[in-house]
XYZ file of C-alpha atoms in Angstrom:
135
model
C 0.197 0.264 0.127
C 1.113 3.440 -1.009
C -0.657 6.721 0.817
C -0.980 9.148 -1.934
C -1.643 13.027 -1.407
C -5.258 13.813 -1.512
C -6.226 16.970 0.470
C -5.240 20.008 2.355
C -6.968 20.854 5.476
C -7.449 23.730 7.483
C -9.034 24.298 10.831
C -11.078 27.542 10.698
C -12.676 29.764 13.280
C -15.659 31.013 11.158
C -16.744 28.635 8.318
C -18.773 31.218 6.718
C -15.917 33.814 6.263
C -13.484 31.323 5.261
C -15.855 29.850 2.556
C -16.357 33.163 1.323
C -12.719 34.052 1.289
C -11.888 31.131 -0.624
C -14.758 31.309 -3.103
C -13.504 34.790 -3.850
C -10.285 32.943 -4.901
C -12.469 30.613 -7.313
C -12.624 27.617 -4.863
C -15.838 25.826 -5.644
C -17.529 25.058 -2.227
C -21.036 23.758 -2.542
C -24.157 25.862 -1.673
C -24.724 25.953 1.999
C -20.989 25.036 2.879
C -21.102 28.168 5.174
C -23.137 26.404 7.541
C -21.541 23.276 7.809
C -19.003 21.984 10.388
C -16.838 20.702 7.441
C -16.564 21.757 3.867
C -14.465 20.666 0.787
C -14.032 22.169 -2.631
C -12.290 19.981 -5.298
C -9.176 21.494 -6.568
C -7.907 20.855 -10.301
C -6.151 17.337 -10.416
C -8.451 15.813 -7.965
C -7.023 17.129 -4.749
C -9.423 19.050 -2.347
C -9.216 21.677 0.151
C -11.039 20.721 3.152
C -12.263 23.131 6.152
C -13.481 21.974 9.511
C -14.324 24.410 12.265
C -12.724 24.264 15.577
C -15.425 22.720 17.182
C -15.586 19.617 14.795
C -11.761 19.240 15.548
C -12.668 19.477 19.247
C -15.418 16.626 18.640
C -12.693 14.150 18.255
C -9.769 15.810 19.658
C -10.937 17.826 22.845
C -7.606 19.369 23.771
C -6.827 20.724 20.684
C -6.308 24.653 20.825
C -5.530 27.142 17.742
C -2.036 27.857 17.179
C -0.494 31.030 18.334
C 2.136 33.142 16.556
C 2.848 33.226 12.896
C 2.005 29.834 10.704
C 4.458 28.116 8.975
C 2.681 27.206 5.787
C 0.882 28.798 3.038
C -1.416 28.102 -0.029
C 0.418 29.233 -3.215
C -2.176 30.105 -6.278
C -0.662 30.839 -9.549
C -2.286 33.475 -11.332
C -2.291 34.106 -15.137
C 0.337 37.201 -15.108
C 1.585 39.693 -12.865
C -1.567 42.284 -13.259
C -3.616 39.343 -11.830
C -1.617 38.897 -8.857
C -2.090 42.690 -8.486
C -5.719 42.668 -9.054
C -6.260 39.723 -6.819
C -4.289 41.195 -4.173
C -6.330 44.488 -4.049
C -9.457 42.759 -4.306
C -8.733 40.928 -0.973
C -7.395 43.959 0.859
C -10.342 45.928 -0.691
C -12.533 43.282 1.041
C -11.003 43.530 4.504
C -8.391 40.763 4.478
C -5.040 41.486 5.680
C -2.317 42.035 2.981
C 0.857 40.642 4.525
C 3.042 41.332 1.503
C 2.236 43.887 -1.310
C 2.895 42.756 -4.959
C 6.538 43.224 -5.884
C 8.666 41.686 -8.464
C 10.784 38.936 -6.763
C 14.398 38.365 -7.535
C 13.408 34.784 -8.446
C 11.561 35.685 -11.307
C 7.727 36.249 -9.984
C 5.355 38.762 -9.399
C 4.593 37.852 -5.595
C 2.245 38.871 -3.025
C 0.798 37.328 0.199
C -2.560 37.792 2.074
C -4.123 35.967 4.795
C -7.235 34.128 5.087
C -9.521 34.893 8.022
C -7.677 32.713 10.404
C -4.281 34.253 9.484
C -3.183 31.570 6.758
C -0.995 32.865 4.546
C -2.462 32.583 1.079
C 0.629 33.384 -1.719
C -0.421 34.836 -5.157
C 2.406 34.574 -7.669
C 3.008 34.599 -11.796
C 6.167 34.422 -13.884
C 7.386 38.055 -14.862
C 8.176 36.787 -18.176
C 7.510 34.326 -20.555
C 10.352 31.275 -20.464
C 12.282 31.131 -23.305
C 11.494 28.772 -26.127
C 14.117 26.013 -26.336
């Protein structure tokens, strides 16, 4: 038997706020997901983004506590181009979400920005600065 990567799971404090945030980024959560204790959106390639409320996690792990301090993970979303990085960043910040890192031209060749979801998880936005040369 070989385990395979199937899903990314996040614990959320407010399901409605988290579903709204990720829908704004194009994640297709089903209608009514805002009121559920567990919600899933299928991702390209068959992976899933799963959201569970803190109460759901405590139902099987009563001693669970939210982490404190900065996180060590983020979701990285590739945009169509540098202008889309800027537009998505401005849209999310304009909707009241925390902009962690304003769009900039990174030395590794990407337009890059970072925002935080409602629970402080990092969501990185990136796009190549220039098309790769033809081989």
